[in-house]
Coordinates of C-alpha atoms in Angstrom, one line a residue:
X1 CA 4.4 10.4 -24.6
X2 CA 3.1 6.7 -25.2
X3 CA 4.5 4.5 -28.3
X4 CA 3.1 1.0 -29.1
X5 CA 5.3 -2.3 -29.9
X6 CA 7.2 -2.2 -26.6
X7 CA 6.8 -4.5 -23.9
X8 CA 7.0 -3.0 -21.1
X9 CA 5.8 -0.2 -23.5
X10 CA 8.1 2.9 -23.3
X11 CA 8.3 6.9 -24.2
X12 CA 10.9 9.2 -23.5
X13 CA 9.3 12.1 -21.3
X14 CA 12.4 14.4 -21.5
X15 CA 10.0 17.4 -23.2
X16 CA 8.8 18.1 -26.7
X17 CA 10.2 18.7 -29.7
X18 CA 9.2 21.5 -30.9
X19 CA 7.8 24.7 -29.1
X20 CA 10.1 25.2 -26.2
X21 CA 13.2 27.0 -27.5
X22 CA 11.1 29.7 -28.2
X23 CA 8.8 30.1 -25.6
X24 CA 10.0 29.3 -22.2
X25 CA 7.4 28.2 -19.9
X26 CA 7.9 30.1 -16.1
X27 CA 7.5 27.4 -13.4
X28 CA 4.2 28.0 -11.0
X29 CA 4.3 31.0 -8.6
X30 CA 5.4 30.0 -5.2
X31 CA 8.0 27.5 -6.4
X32 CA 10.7 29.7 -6.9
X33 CA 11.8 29.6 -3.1
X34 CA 12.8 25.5 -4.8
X35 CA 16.2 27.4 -6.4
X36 CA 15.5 25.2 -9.9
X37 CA 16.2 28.4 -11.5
X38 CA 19.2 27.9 -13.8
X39 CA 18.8 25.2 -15.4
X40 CA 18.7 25.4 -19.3
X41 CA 15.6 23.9 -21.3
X42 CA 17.6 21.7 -24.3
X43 CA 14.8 19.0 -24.2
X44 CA 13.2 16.8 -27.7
X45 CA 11.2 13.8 -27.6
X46 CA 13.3 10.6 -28.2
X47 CA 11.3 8.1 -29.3
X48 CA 12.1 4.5 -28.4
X49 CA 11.0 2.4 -31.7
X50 CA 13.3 4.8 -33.7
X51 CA 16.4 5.5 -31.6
X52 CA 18.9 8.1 -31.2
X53 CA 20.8 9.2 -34.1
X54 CA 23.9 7.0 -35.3
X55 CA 27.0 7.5 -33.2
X56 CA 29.9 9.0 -35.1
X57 CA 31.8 5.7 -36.9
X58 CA 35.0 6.1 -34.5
X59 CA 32.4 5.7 -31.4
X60 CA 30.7 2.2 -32.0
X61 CA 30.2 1.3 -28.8
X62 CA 28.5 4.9 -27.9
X63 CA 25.0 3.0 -27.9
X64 CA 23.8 0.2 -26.0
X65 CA 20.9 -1.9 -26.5
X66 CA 17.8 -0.6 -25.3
X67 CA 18.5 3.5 -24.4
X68 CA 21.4 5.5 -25.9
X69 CA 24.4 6.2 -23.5
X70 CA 24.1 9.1 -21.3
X71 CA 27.1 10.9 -19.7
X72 CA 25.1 14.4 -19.2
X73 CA 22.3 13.2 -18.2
X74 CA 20.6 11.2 -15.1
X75 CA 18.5 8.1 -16.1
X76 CA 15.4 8.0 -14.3
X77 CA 12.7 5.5 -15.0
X78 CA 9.2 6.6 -14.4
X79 CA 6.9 3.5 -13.9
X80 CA 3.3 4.2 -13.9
X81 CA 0.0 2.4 -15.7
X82 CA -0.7 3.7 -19.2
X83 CA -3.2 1.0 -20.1
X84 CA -5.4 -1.6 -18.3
X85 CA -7.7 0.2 -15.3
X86 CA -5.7 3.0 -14.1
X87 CA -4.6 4.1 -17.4
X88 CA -5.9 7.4 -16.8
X89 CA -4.1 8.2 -13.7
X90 CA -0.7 6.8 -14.6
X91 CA -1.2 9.1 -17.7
X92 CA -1.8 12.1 -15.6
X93 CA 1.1 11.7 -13.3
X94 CA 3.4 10.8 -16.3
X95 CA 2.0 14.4 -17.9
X96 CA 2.8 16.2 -14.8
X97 CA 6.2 14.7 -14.9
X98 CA 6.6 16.2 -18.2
X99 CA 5.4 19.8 -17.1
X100 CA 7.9 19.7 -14.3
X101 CA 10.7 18.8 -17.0
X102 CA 9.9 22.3 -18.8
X103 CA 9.0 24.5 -16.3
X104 CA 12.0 23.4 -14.0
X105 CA 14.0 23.7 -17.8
X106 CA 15.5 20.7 -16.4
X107 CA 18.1 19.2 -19.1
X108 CA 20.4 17.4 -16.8
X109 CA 17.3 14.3 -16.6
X110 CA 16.2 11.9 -19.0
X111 CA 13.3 10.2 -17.6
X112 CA 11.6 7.0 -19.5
X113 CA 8.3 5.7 -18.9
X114 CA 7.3 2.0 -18.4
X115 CA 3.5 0.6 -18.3
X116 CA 3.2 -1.4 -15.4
X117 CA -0.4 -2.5 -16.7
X118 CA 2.0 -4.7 -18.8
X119 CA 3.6 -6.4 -15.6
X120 CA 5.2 -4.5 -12.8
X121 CA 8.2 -6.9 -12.2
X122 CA 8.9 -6.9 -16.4
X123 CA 9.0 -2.7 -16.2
X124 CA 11.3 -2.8 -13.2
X125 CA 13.7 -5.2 -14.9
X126 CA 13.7 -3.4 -18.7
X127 CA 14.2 -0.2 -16.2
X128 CA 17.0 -2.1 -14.4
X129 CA 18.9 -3.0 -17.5
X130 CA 18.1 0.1 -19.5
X131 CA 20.8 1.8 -17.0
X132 CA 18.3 4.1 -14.5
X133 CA 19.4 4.9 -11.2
X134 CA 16.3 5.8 -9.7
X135 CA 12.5 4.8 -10.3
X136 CA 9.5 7.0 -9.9
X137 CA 6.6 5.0 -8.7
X138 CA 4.6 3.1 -8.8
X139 CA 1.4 3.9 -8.3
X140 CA -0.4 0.4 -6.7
X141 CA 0.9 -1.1 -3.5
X142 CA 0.9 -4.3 -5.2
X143 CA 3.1 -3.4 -7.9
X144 CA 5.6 -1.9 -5.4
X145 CA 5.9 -5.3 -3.9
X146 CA 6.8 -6.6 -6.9
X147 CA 9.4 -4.0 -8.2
X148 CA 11.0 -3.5 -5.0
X149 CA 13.5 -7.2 -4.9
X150 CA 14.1 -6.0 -8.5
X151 CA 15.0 -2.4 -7.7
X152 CA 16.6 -3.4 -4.1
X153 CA 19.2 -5.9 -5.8
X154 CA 20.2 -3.1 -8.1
X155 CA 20.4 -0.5 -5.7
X156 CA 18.2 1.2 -7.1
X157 CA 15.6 3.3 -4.8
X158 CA 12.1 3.8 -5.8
X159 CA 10.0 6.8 -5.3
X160 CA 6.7 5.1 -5.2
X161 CA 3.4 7.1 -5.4
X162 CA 1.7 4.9 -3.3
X163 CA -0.2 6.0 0.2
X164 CA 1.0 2.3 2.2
X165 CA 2.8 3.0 4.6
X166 CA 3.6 -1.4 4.6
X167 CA 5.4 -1.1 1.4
X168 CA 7.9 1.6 2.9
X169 CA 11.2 0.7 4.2
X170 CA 14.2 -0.8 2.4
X171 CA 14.9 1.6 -0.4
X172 CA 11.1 2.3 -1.1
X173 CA 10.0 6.1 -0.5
X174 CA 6.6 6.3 -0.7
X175 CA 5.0 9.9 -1.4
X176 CA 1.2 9.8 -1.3
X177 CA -0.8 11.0 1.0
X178 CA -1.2 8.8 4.3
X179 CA -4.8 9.1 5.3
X180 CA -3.3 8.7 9.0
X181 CA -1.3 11.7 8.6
X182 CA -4.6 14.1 7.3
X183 CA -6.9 12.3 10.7
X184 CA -4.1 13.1 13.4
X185 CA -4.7 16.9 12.1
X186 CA -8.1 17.2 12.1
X187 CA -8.4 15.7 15.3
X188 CA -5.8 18.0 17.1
X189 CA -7.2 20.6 15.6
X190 CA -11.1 19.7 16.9
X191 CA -9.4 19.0 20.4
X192 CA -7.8 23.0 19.7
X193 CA -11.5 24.5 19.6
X194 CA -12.7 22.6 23.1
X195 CA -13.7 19.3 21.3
X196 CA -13.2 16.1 23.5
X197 CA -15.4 13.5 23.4
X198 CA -14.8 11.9 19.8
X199 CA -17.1 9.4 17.5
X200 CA -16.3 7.4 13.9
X201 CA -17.9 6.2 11.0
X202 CA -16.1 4.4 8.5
X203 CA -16.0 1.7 5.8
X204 CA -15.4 -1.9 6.0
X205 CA -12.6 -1.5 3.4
X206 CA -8.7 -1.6 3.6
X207 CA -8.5 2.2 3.5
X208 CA -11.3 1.8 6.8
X209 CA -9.3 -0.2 8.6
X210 CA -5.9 2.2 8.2
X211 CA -8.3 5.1 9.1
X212 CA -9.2 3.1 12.3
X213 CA -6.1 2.4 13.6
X214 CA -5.1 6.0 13.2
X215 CA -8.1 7.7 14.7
X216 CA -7.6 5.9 17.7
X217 CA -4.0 7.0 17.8
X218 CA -5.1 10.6 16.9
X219 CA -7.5 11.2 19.9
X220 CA -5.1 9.1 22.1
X221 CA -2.5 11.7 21.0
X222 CA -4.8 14.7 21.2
X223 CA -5.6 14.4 24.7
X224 CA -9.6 13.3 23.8
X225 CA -12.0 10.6 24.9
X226 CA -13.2 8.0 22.2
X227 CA -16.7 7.5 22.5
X228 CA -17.3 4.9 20.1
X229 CA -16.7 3.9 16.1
X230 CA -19.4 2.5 13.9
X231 CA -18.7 0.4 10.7
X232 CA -20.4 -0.2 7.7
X233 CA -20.1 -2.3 4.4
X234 CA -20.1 -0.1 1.5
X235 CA -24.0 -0.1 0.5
X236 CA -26.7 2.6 1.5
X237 CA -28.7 0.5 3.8
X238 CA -25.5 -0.2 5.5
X239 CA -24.7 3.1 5.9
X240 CA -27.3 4.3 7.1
X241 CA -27.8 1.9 10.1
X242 CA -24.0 2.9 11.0
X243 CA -25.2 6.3 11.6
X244 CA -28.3 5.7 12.8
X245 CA -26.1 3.1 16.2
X246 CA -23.2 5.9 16.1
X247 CA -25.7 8.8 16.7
X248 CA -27.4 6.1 20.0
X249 CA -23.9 5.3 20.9
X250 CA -23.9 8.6 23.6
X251 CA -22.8 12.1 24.2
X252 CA -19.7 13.2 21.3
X253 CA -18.5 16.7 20.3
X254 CA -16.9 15.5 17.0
X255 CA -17.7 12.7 14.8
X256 CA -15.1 11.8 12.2
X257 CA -16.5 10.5 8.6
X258 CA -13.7 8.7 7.0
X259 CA -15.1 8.2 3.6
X260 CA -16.2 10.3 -0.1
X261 CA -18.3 13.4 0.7
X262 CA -20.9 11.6 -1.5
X263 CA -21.2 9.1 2.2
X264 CA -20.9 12.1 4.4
X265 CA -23.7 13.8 2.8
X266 CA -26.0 10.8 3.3
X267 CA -24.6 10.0 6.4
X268 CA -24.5 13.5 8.6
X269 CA -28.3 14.3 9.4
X270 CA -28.5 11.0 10.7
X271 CA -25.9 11.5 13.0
X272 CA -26.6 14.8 13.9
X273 CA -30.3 13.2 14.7
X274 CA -29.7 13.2 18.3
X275 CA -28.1 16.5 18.7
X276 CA -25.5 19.0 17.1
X277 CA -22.2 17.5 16.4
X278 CA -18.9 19.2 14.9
X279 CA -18.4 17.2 11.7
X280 CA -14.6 15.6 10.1
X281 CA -13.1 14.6 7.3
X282 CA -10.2 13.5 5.5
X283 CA -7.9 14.3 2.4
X284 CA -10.7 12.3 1.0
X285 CA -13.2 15.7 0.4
X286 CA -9.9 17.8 -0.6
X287 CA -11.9 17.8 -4.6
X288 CA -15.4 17.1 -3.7
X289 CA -17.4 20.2 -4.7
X290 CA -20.2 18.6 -4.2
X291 CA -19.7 18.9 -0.2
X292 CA -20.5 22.8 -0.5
X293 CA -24.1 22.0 -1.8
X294 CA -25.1 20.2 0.9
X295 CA -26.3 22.4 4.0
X296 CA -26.0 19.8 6.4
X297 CA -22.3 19.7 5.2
X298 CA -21.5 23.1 6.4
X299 CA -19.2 24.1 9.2
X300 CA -17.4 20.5 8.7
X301 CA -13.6 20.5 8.7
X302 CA -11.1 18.3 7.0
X303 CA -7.5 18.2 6.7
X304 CA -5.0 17.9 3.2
X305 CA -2.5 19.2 1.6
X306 CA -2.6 22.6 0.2
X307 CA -4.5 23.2 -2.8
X308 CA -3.2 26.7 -3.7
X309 CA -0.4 26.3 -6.0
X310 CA -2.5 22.4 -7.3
X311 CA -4.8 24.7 -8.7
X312 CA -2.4 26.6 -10.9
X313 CA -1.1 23.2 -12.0
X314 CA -4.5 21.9 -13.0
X315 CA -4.8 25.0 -14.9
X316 CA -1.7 24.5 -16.8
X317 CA -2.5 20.8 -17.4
X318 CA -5.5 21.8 -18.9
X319 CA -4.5 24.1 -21.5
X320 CA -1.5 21.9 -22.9
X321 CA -4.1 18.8 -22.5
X322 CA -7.3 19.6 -23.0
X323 CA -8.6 18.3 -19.5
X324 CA -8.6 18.5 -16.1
X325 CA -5.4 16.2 -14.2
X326 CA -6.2 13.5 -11.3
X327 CA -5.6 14.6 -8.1
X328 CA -2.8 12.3 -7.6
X329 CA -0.8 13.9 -10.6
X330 CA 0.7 16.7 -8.0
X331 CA 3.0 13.5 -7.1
X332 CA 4.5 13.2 -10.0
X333 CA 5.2 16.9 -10.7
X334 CA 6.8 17.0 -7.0
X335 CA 9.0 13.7 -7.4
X336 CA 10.5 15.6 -10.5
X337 CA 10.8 19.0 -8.4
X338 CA 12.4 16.6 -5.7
X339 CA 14.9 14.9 -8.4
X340 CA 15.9 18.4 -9.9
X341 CA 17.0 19.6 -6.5
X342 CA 18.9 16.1 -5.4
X343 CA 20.6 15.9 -9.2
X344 CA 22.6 19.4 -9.4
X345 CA 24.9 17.4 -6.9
X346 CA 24.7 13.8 -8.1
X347 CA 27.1 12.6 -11.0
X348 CA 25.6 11.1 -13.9
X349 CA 26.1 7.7 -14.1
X350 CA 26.6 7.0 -10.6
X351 CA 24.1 5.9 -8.0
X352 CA 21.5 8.1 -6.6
X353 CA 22.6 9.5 -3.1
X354 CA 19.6 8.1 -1.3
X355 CA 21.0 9.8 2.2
X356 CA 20.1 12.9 0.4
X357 CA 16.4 11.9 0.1
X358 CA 16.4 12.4 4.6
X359 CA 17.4 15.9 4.6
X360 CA 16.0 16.9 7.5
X361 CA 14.2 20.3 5.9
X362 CA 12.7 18.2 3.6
X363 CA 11.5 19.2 0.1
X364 CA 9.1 21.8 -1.7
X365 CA 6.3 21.4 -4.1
X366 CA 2.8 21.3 -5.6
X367 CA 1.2 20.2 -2.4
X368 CA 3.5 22.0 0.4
X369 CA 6.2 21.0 2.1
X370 CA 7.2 17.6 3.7
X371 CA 10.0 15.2 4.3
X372 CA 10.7 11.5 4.8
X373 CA 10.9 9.8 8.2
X374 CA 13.4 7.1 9.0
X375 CA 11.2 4.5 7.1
X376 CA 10.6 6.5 3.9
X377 CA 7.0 7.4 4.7
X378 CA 6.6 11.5 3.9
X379 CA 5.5 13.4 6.2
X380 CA 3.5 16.5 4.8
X381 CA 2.2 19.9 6.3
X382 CA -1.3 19.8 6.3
X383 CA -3.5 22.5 6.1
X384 CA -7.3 22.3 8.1
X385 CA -10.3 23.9 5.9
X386 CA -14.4 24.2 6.6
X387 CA -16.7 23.5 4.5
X388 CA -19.1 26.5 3.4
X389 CA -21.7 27.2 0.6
X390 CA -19.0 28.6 -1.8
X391 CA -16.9 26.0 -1.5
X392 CA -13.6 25.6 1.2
X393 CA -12.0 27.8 3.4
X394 CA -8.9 27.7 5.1
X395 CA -9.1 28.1 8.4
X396 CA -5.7 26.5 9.9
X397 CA -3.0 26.9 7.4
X398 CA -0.7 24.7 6.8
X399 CA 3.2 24.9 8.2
X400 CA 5.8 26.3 5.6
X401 CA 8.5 25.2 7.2
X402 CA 9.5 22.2 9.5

């Protein structure tokens, strides 16, 4: 929920008003293994411009400026983009955060959203003094940067939504998904079937030059031989040229493309110009239907996170919103399932037990399992899948347990 007047602008995304105490929604099937199940739904929209109700006259000092005075409940701030650019996405995540609230029937949180399109470091601090104990997000590296001193001096940890692994460490958890994570598992699983001699193509970008780093790593790691990478500004011509010296470049079994399947599709009958080659991909084609139209596309694999249980979510998300989520809104249904599970052993009002975020089984959700290493990067069970005319298939599932 968004209101205006507010800077940073605010909405309390406890649950709705009306609706819930009569028809309780089930959370989505595969979740239950979570334990959330107990929890009672006693969740209304509070919204910020008009307050809570008066405190009884022999309790004056029951509210505080800013948010009322929890001693049920656990203040968590959500800080995510509602206008500017990424309005959309910070949107979505913040109406998946919501879902989780009622299908978890979680009434133990009370979780208020700050636009950081409105300035990052401003949200932190109103989030600071407004009493949370734990932030969820952000969603931009930069905007990490800038809440973290904030959040750190509080002892407050964040839950950030971001995929750089640079802005990790220190009391920042970050939770999306680390291209390097979804290359190392395509590549071990290429080297699996007899694959060894390995090739690259990717983008003169700041996600490129991650990808780099970490498909060396991966065929280092996998036992393979790197043949060579090609890279490319992000133009047609340029892409096309990239192909054209990677497919000259010598003998390969696999050539990983480390951008959208919109590049891959252009890309791949130039590289396969000089002979058959098995084709990769990244957590980058997880939603790209349009990979299955291409024939030269086919028999490609990529690795990501599950999509199984994401697709019951987007259905959900649809109905109550009228249309289809971002991909990235799994995060913020996950980082509530996470919170649920830590909170039915952390007091309200105290700080959040931030040893509790290494437990070394890790934590369930929308996409699969995973865990944090020792410098609050997750690590999530990846699933491999090919490419075929009706769409994806999964053809190395993805570990259920660590």
């Amino acid at each position: 929920m968004v209101e205006s007047g507010m800077m940073p602008k605010m909405a309390e995304t406890v649950a709705e008003r009306q609706g819930y105490a009569s028809s309780r929604r089930r959370m989505l099937r595969g979740l239950g293994t979570l334990a959330l199940g107990g929890l009672l739904a006693a969740c209304q929209v509070v919204p910020k411009t008009q307050g809570p109700p008066p405190p009884p006259p022999e309790n004056p000092d029951a509210i505080e400026p800013g948010l009322p005075t929890d001693t049920d409940r656990h203040r968590v701030a959500l800080l995510v983009p509602e206008t500017g650019t990424n309005a959309d996405v910070g949107t979505a995540i913040a109406n998946a955060t919501t879902l989780a609230l009622l299908d978890t029937k979680a009434d133990k949180l009370r979780i208020t959203t700050y636009d950081t399109a409105l300035g990052a470091a401003e949200a932190a601090r109103q989030a600071v003094a407004d009493g949370n104990k734990l932030i969820l997000g952000p969603l931009l590296s930069e905007d990490v940067k800038a809440v973290a001193p904030i959040a750190r001096a509080a002892k407050v940890p964040i839950l950030s939504f971001s995929n750089d692994t640079g802005v990790a460490g220190n009391g920042v958890f970050i939770m999306g998904f680390v291209p390097g994570q979804s290359i190392e598992r395509v590549v071990a699983y290429a080297r699996s079937k007899g694959q060894q001699r390995f090739g690259a193509l990717i983008p003169k970008n700041l996600y490129g030059t991650r990808a780099t780093g970490a498909f060396r790593d991966a065929v280092s790691k996998a036992g393979g031989t790197l043949v060579a990478i090609e890279t490319y500004d992000r133009s047609a011509t340029a892409l096309s040229g990239a192909a054209r010296r990677l497919a000259n470049a010598g003998d390969m079994d696999a050539v990983l493309i480390a951008d959208v399947g919109g590049n891959a599709i252009r890309a791949v009958p130039v590289i396969r110009s000089t002979g058959d080659k098995q084709i990769l991909g990244t957590e980058l084609w997880n939603t790209d239907a349009s990979l299955g139209g291409s024939a030269a596309m086919r028999g490609a694999w990529f690795a990501s996170v599950s999509d199984g249980l994401y697709g019951q979510l987007a259905t959900k998300y649809r109905s109550r919103y009228g249309k289809a989520p971002y991909r990235l809104a799994s995060l913020g249904y996950d980082s509530v399932l996470l919170t649920v599970r830590i909170a039915r052993d952390w007091k309200p009002g105290t700080r959040f037990p931030v040893n509790r975020l290494m437990a070394a089984d890790g934590f369930g959700g929308i996409d699969g399992i995973f865990r944090f290493d020792n410098r609050g990067i997750a690590q999530r069970a990846l699933e491999v899948s090919q490419v075929g005319a009706g769409g994806f298939r999964v053809v190395d599932p993805a570990p259920t347990k660590w």
